[in-house]
Coordinates of C-alpha atoms and ligand atoms in Angstrom, one line a residue:
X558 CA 0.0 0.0 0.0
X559 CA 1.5 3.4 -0.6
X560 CA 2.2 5.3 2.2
X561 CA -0.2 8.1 0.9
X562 CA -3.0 5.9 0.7
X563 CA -2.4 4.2 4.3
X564 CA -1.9 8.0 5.7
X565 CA -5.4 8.8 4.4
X566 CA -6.3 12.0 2.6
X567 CA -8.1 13.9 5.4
X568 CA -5.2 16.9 5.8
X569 CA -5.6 17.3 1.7
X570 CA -9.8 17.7 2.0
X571 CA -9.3 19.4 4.9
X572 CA -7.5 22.2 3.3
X573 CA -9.8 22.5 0.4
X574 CA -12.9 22.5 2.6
X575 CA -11.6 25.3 4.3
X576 CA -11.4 27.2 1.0
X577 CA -15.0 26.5 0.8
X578 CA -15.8 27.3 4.8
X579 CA -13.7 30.4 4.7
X580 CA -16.4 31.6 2.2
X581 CA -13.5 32.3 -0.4
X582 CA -15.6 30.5 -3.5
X583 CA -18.5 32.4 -2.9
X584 CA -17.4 35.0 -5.0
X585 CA -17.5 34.5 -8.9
X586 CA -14.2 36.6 -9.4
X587 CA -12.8 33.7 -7.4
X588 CA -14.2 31.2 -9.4
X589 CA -13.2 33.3 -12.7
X590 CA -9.7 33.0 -11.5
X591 CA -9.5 29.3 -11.1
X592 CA -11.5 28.7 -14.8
X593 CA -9.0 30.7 -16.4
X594 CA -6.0 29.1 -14.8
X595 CA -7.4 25.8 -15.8
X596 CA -8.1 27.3 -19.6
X597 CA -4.6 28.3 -19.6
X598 CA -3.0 25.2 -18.3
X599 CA -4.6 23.6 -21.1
X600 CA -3.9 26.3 -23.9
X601 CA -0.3 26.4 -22.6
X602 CA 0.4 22.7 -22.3
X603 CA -1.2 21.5 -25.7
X604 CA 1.9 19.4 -27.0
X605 CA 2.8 18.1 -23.3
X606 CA -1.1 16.7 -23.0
X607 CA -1.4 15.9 -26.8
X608 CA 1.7 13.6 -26.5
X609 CA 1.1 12.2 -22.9
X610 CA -2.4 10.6 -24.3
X611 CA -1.3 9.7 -27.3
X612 CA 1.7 8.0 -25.5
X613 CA -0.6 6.5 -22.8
X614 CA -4.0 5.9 -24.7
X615 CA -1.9 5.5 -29.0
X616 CA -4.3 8.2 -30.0
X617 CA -3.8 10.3 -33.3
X618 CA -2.6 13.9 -32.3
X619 CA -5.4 15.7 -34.3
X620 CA -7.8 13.2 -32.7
X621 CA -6.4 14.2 -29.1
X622 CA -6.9 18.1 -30.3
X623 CA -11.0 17.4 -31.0
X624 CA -11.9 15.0 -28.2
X625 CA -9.7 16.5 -26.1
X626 CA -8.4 19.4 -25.3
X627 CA -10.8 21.5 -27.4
X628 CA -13.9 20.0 -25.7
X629 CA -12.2 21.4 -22.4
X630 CA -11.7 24.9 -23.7
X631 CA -14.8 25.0 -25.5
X632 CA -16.2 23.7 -21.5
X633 CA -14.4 26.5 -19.9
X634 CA -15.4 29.2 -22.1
X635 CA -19.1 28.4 -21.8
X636 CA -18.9 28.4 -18.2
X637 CA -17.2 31.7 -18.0
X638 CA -19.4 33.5 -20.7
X639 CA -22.9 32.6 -18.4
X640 CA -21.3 32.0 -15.2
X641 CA -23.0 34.9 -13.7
X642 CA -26.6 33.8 -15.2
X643 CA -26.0 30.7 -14.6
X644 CA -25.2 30.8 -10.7
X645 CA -27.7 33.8 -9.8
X646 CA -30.4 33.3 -7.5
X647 CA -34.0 32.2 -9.2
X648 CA -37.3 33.9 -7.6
X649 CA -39.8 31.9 -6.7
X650 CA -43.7 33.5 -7.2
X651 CA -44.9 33.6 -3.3
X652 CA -49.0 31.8 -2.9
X653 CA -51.3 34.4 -1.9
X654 CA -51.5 33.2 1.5
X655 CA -47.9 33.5 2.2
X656 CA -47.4 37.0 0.9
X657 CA -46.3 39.6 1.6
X658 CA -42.9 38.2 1.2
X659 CA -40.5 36.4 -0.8
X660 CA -39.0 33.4 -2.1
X661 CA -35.7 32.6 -4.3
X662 CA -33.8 29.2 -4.6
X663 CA -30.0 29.9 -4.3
X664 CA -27.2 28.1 -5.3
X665 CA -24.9 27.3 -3.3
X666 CA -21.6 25.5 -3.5
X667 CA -21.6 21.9 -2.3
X668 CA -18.1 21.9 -0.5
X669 CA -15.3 19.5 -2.2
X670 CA -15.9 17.7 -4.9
X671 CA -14.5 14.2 -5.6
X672 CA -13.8 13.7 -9.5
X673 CA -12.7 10.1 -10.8
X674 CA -12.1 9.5 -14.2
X675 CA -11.0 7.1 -16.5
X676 CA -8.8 6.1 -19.1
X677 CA -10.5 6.7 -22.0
X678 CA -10.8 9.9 -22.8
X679 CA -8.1 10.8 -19.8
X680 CA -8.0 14.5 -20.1
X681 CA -11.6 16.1 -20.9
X682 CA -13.3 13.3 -18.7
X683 CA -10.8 14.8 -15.6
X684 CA -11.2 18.4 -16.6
X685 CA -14.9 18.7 -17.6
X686 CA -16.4 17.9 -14.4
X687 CA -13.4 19.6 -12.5
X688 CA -14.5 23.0 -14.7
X689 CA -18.3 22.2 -13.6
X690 CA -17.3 22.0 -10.0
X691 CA -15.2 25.1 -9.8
X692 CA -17.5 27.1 -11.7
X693 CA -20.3 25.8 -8.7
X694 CA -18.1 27.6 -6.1
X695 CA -16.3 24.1 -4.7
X696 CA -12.9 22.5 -4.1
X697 CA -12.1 19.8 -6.1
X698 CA -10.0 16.7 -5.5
X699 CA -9.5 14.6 -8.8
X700 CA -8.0 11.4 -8.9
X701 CA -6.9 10.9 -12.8
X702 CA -7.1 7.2 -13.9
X703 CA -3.9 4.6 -13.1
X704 CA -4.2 3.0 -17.0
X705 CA -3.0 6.7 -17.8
X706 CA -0.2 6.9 -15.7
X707 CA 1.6 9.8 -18.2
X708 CA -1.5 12.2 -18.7
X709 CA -1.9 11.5 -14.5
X710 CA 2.0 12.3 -13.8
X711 CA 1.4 15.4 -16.6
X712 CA -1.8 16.5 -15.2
X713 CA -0.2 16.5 -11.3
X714 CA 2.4 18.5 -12.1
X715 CA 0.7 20.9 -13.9
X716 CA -2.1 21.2 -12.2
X717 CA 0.4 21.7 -8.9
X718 CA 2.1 24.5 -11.0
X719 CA -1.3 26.4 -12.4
X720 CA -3.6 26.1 -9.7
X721 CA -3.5 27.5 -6.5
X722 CA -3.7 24.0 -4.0
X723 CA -6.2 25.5 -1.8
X724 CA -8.7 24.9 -4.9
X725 CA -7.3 21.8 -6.7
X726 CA -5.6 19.0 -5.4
X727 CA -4.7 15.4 -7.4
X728 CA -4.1 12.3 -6.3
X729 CA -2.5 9.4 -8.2
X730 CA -3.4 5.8 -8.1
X731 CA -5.3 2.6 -8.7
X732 CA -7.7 0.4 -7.0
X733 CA -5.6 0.8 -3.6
X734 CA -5.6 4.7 -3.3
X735 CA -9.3 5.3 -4.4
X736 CA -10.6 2.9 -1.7
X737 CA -8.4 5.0 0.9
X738 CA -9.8 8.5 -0.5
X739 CA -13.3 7.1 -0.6
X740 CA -13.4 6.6 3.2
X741 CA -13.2 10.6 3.1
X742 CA -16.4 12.7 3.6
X743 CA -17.0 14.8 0.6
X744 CA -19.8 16.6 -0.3
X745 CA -20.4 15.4 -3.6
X746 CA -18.5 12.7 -5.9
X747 CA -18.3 12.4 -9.8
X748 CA -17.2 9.3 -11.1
X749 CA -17.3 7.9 -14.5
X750 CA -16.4 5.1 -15.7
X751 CA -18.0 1.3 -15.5
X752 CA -20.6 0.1 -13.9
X753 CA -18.9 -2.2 -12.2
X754 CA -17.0 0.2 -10.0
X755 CA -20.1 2.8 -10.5
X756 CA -21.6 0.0 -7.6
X757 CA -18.8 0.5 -5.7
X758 CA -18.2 4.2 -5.2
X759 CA -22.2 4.6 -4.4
X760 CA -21.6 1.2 -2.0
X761 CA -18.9 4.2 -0.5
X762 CA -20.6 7.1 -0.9
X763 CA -23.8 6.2 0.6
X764 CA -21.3 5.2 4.4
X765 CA -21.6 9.6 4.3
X766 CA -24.2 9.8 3.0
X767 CA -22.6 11.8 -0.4
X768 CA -24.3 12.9 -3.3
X769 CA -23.1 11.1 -6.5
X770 CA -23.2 11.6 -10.3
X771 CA -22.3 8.4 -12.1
X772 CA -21.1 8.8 -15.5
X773 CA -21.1 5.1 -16.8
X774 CA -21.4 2.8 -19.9
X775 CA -23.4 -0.1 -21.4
X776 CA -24.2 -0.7 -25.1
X777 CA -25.8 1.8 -27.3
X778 CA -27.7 0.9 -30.1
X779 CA -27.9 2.2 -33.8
X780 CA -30.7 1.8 -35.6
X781 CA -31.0 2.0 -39.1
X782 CA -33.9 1.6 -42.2
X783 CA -33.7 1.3 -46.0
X784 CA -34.6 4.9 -46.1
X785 CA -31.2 6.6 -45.5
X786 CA -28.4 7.0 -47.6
X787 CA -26.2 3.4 -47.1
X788 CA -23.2 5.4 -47.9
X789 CA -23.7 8.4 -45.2
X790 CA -24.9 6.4 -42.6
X791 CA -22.1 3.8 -43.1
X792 CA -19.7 6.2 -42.9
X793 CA -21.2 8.3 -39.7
X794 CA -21.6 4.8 -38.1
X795 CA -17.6 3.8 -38.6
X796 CA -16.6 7.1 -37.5
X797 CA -18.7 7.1 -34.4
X798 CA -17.4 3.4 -33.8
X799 CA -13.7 3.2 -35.1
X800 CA -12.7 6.7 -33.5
X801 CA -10.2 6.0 -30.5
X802 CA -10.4 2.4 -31.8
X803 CA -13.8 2.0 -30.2
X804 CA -13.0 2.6 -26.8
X805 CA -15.7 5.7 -26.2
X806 CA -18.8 5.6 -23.7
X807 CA -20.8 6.9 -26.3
X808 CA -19.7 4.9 -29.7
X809 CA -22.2 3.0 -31.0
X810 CA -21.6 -1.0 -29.4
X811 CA -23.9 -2.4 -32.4
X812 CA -26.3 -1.8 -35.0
X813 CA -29.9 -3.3 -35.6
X814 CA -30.7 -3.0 -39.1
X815 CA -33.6 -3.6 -41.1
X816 CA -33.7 -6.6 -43.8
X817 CA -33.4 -4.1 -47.3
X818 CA -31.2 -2.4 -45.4
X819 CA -28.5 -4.7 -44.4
X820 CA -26.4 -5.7 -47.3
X821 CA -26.1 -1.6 -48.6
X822 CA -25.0 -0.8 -45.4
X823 CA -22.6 -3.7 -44.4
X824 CA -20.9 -3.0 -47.8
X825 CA -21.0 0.4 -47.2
X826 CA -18.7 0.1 -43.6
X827 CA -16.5 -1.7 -45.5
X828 CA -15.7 1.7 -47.9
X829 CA -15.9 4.0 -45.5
X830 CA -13.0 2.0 -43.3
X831 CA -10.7 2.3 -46.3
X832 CA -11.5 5.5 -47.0
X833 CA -10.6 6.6 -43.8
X834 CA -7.8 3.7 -43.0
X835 CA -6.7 3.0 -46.0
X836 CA -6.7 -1.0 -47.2
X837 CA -4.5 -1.8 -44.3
X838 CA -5.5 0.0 -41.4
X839 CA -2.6 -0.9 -39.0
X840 CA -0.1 1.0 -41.1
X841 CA -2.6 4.0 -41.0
X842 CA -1.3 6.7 -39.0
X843 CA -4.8 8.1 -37.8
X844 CA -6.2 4.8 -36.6
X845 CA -6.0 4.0 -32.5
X846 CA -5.0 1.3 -30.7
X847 CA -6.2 -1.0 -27.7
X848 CA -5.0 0.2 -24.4
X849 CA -3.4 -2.7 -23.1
X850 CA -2.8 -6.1 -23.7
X851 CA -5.5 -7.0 -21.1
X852 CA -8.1 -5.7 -23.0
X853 CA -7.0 -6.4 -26.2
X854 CA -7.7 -10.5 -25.0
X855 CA -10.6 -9.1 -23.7
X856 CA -11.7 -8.2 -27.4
X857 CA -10.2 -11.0 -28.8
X858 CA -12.0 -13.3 -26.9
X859 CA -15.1 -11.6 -27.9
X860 CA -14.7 -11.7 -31.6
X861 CA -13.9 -15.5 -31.7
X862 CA -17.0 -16.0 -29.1
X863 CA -19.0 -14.6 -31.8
X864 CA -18.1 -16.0 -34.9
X865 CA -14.2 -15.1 -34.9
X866 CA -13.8 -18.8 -35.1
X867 CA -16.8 -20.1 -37.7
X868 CA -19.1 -19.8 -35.5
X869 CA -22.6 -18.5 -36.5
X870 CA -21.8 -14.7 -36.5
X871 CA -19.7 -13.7 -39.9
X872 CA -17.1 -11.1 -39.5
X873 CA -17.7 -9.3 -42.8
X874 CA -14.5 -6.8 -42.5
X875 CA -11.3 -6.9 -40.7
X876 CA -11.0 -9.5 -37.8
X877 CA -7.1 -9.1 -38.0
X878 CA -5.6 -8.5 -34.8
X879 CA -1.7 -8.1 -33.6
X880 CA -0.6 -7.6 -30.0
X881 CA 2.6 -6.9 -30.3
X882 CA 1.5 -3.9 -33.2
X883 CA 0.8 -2.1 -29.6
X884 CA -2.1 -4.1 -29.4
X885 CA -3.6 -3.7 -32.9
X886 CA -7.3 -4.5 -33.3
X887 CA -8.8 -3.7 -36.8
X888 CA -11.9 -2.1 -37.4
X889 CA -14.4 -5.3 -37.6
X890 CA -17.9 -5.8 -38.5
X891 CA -19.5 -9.2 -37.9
X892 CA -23.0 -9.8 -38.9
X893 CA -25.6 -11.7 -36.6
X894 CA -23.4 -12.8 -34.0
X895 CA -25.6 -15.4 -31.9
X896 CA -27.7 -13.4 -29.6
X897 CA -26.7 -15.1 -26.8
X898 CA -22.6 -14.6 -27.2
X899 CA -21.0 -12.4 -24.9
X900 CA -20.1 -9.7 -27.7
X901 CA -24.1 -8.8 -27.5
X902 CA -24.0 -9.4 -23.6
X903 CA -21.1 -7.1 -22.8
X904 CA -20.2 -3.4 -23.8
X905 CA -17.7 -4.0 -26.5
X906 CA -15.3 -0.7 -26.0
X907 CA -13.6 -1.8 -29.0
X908 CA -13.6 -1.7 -32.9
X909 CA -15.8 -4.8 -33.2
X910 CA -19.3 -3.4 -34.8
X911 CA -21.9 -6.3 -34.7
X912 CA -24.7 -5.5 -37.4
X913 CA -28.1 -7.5 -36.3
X914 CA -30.6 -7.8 -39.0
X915 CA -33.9 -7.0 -37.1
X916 CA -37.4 -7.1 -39.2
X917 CA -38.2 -3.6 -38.8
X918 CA -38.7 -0.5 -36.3
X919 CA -40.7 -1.7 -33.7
X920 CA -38.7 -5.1 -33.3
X921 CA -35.7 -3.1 -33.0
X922 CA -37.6 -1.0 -30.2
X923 CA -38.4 -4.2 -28.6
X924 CA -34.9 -5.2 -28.6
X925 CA -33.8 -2.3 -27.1
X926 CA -36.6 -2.1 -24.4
X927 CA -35.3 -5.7 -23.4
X928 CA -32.3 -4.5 -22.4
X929 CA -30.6 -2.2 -19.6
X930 CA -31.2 1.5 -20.4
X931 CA -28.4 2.5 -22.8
X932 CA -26.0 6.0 -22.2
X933 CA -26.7 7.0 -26.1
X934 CA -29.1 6.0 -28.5
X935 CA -28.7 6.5 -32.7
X936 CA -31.6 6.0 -35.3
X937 CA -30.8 6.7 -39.0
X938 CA -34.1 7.0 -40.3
X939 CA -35.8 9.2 -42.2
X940 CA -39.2 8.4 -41.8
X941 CA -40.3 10.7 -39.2
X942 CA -43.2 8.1 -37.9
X943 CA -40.4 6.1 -36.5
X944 CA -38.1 8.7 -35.0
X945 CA -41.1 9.7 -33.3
X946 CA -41.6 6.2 -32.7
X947 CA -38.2 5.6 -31.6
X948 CA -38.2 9.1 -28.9
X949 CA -41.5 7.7 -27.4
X950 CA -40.8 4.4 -27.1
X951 CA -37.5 4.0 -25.9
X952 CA -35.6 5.6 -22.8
X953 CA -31.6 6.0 -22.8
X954 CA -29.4 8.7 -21.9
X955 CA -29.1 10.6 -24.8
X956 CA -30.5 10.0 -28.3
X957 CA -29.1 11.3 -31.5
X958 CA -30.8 10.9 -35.2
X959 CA -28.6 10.8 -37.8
X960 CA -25.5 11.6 -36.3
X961 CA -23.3 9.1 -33.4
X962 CA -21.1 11.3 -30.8
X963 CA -22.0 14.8 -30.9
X964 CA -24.9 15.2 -29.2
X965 CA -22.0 15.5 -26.5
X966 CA -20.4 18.7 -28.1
X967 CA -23.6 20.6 -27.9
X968 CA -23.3 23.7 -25.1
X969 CA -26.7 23.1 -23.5
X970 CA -27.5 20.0 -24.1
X971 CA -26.6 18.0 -20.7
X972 CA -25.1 14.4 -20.9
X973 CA -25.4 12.0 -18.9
X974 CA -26.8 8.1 -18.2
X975 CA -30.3 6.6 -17.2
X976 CA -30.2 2.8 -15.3
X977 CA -27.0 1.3 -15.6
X978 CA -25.8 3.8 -17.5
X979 CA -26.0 6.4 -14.7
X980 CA -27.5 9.2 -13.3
X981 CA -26.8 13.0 -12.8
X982 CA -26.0 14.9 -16.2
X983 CA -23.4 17.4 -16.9
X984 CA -21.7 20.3 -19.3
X985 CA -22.0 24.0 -19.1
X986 CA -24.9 24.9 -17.1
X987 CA -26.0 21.2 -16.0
X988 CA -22.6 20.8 -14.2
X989 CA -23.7 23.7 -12.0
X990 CA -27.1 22.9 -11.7
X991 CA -26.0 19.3 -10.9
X992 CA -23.1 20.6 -8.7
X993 CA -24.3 23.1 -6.3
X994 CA -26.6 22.6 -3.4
X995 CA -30.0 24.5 -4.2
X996 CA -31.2 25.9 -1.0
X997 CA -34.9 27.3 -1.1
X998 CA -34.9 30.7 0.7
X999 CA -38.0 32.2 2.3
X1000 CA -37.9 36.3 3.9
X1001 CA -41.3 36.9 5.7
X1002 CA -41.9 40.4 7.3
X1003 CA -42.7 40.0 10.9
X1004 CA -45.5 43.1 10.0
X1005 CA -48.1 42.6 9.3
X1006 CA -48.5 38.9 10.6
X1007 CA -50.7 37.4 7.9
X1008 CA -49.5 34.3 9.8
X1009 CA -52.4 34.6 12.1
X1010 CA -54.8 32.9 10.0
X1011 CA -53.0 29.4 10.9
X1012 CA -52.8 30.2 14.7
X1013 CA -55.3 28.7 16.9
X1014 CA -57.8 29.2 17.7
X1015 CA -60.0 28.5 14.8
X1016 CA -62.9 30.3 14.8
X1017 CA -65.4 29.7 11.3
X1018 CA -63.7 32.7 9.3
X1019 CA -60.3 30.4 9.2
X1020 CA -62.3 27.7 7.7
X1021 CA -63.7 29.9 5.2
X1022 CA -60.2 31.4 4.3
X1023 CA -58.7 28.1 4.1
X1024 CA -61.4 26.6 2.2
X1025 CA -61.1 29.8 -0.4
X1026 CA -57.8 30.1 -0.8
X1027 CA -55.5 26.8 -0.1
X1028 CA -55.9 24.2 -2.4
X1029 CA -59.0 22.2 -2.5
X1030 CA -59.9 19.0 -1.2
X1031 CA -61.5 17.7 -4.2
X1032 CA -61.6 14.7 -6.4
X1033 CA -61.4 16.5 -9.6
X1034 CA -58.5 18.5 -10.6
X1035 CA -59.6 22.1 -11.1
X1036 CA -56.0 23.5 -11.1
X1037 CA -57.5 25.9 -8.6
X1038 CA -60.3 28.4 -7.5
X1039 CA -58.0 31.0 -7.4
X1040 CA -56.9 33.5 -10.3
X1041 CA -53.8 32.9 -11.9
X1042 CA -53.0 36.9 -10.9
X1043 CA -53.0 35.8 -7.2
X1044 CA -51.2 32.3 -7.7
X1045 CA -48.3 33.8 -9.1
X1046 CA -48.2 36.6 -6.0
X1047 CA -49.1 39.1 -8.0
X1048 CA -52.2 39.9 -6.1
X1049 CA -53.0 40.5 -2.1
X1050 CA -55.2 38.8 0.3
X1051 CA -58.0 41.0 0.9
X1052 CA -57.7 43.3 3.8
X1053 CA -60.5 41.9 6.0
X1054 CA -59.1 38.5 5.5
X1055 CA -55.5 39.2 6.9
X1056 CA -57.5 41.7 9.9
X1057 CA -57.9 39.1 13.3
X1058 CA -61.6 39.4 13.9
Ligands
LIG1720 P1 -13.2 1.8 -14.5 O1 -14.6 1.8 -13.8 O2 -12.5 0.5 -14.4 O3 -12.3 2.9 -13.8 C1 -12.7 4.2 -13.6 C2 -12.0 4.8 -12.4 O4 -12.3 4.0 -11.2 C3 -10.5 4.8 -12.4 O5 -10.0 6.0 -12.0 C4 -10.0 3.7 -11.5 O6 -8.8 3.9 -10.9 C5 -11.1 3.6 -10.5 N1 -11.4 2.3 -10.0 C6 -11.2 1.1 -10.6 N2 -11.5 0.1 -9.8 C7 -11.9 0.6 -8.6 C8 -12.3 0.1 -7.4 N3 -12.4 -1.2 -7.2 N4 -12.5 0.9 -6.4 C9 -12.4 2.2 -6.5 N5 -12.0 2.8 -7.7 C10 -11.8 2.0 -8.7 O7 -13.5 2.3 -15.9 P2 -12.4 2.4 -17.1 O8 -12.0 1.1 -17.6 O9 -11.4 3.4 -16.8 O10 -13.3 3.1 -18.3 C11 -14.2 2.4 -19.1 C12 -15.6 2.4 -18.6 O11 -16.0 3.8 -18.4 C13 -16.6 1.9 -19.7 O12 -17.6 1.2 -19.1 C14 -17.1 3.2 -20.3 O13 -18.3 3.1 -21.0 C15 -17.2 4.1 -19.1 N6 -17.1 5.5 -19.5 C16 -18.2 6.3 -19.3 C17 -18.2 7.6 -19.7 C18 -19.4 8.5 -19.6 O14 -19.2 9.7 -19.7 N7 -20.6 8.0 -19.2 C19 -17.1 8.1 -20.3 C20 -16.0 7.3 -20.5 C21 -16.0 6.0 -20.1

């Protein structure tokens, strides 16, 4: 055990919750400070983070630029352009029997903020949520993930060098060290990555009773009818799947296409793979590679469980795999892989596309409905009966027609999970929303004390008040008896009804 994780990490959250205590992140020049510090470490540290994924995770550069590091800018700029809108207190229209007065909901900051991330997507998935929780008002602890040990060493040093440690604070480490730091109180922890451990942090979480977002994963389907382009499609599909070799939350894990569909579209992968990969994808410079040699067996195993080996499933394209090409795994389609193999039982997080002939929308729908809850949903359709069909019928996190992957880019439009794939969403205003404590505020004036109509005793002319004016005891719903004007707390009680008798 490392001596760091057998010290515990109560002197580090100590420190930042005293930030938070001292009142220091109440105030939004505070928070502007921190956000640009962050913006700048990115900004300033482009080819340092570009080659410390690309050395840990075998990313393309340009690929690390667009997943990466831009989404984080793009985060932090959001933030700061609306951070005063976003974090200002809302009114809240008083009843008429409460007035006069006032109500508001404030947002406060939840305290220190616990971020794990994983390997992935190692620098947004750390710096996204650690821009959401700054921009709340709180002190963050992140704990980068161990499969990245470069972009963790990078991101420890230079987040020790930009950020003032009174704000920010990392900590390094597997399995070992996030057990110790999740025996800590915080006030609120982000995690994403798998279910699996998803279990475990709430299991840890719930000991304090801490609020937590999960951001986890799952399979997300991709639908797709004979009334889209093949060739579009095809290629939004490959991009969406073969980006970072597979390995994204959010990538489509397989597709359910319709019979008169099928055979345009599976031919239609294959072109858009060597269009973008060229006929030999392993010598292509802008194709990924698997992580480690753990879950490149992982994949393996998959593929061969599915009809790698002659099975029933037919891999269609690619299949080739090479561990010592730094775990090479090419971009593979397999059509109607039995349904009971584990490449349609687990998330795939790899190149492998399976491509299920289904016999139309609704069967497709069923499918989908027969599973867990997915984090991102895709229909290529064009028949707006069955998007429509598709939005009503089906629940996932997100759901995207036409396009795979960028519902996530859109500023204002949260992401997050549903089921297994998680809960709590995030980005630009959601991460403040989701990462401050809303308090409901209430000011009454002691004069006059319209309060008098609830104390006893309670002669008739309560009744009658209460009967007029608080919401009736009726079967049917009548919205109420009251005009909208006094609802919203525009009007007054009349005068004899706030006089004592
Ligand atoms: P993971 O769950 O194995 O690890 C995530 C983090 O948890 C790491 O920092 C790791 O150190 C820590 N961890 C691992 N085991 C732990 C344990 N026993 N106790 C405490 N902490 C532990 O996930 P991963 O392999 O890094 O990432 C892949 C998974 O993450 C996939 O399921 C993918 O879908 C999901 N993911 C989700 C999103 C999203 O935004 N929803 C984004 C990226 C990845």
């Amino acid at each position: 055990m490392s001596s760091q994780a057998s010290g515990g990490y109560a002197a580090r959250v100590a420190t930042l919750r005293r930030t938070v205590t001292d009142g220091v992140t109440r105030d939004l020049g505070w928070r502007r400070a921190q956000l640009r510090a962050l913006r700048a470490l990115v900004v300033d540290h482009e080819e340092e983070l570009t080659e410390a994924v690309r050395a840990d995770v075998g990313k393309p550069a340009l690929e690390v630029r667009v997943t990466e590091l831009s989404q984080v800018v793009q985060e932090i700029d959001d933030l700061l352009a609306h951070l005063e809108e976003w974090t200002a207190a809302r009114t809240v229209p008083l009843p008429a029997m409460l007035l006069p007065g006032s109500a508001e909901i404030q947002l406060q900051p939840k305290g220190v903020v616990l971020v794990i991330a994983p390997w992935n997507y190692p620098v947004q998935l750390l710096l996204n949520p650690l821009a959401g929780a700054l921009a709340a008002g709180n002190t963050v602890l992140v704990k980068p993930s161990e499969l990245t040990p470069r972009v963790a060493a990078t991101l420890e040093r230079l987040v020790g060098e930009c950020l003032p440690a009174e704000a920010v604070q990392v900590v390094t480490g597997g399995v070992e060290e996030t057990t110790a730091l999740l025996t800590e109180r915080f006030d609120h922890i982000f995690f994403t990555g798998s279910p699996r451990v998803g279990r475990i942090v709430m299991r840890a979480a719930a000991e304090h009773l801490t609020p937590v977002t999960l951001e986890l994963g799952g399979k997300s389907p991709t639908f797709v009818d004979g009334t889209v382009d093949p060739e579009t499609a095809a290629r939004r599909i490959a991009w969406g799947k073969f980006t970072n070799a597979g390995q994204t939350c959010i990538a489509p894990d397989y597709v359910l296409v319709t019979q008169d569909a099928r055979d345009a579209l599976v031919a239609a992968l294959g072109e858009a793979v060597t269009e973008f990969f060229g006929t030999d994808p392993a010598a292509s410079p802008d194709y990924g590679r698997i992580l480690d040699e753990r879950q490149h067996e992982r994949l393996v195993a998959l593929l061969e469980g599915a009809g790698g080996d002659g099975a029933a499933g037919r891999v269609v394209l690619g299949g080739g795999h090479d561990r010592a090409d730094r775990n090479y795994l090419a971009p593979t389609v397999v059509v109607d892989p039995p349904a009971d193999c584990d490449l349609m039982a687990e998330e795939i997080f790899g190149p492998i596309l399976p491509v299920v002939t289904v016999a139309d929308a609704d069967a497709a729908i069923a499918h989908i409905g027969a599973h867990e809850r997915p984090l991102a949903l895709y229909v290529f359709s064009d028949d707006p009966r069955t998007r429509r069909a598709f939005e009503e019928q089906t629940v996932s996190g997100g759901l995207a027609h036409g396009a795979p992957l960028i519902h996530l880019t859109v500023p204002g439009l949260p992401f997050g999970g549903v089921g297994t794939s998680g809960m709590g969403r995030y980005l630009g205003r959601a991460s403040i929303e989701e990462l401050s404590h809303h308090r409901s505020v209430l000011t009454k004036p002691l004069r006059p004390d319209t309060l008098s109509v609830a104390y006893p005793p309670f002669p008739s002319w309560k009744r009658t008040v209460v009967r007029r004016f608080m919401a009736p005891m009726s079967r049917s719903v009548l919205g109420s008896a009251l005009p909208a004007r006094i609802l919203s707390g525009a009007g007054t009680l009349p005068r004899r009804l706030l006089r004592r008798p």
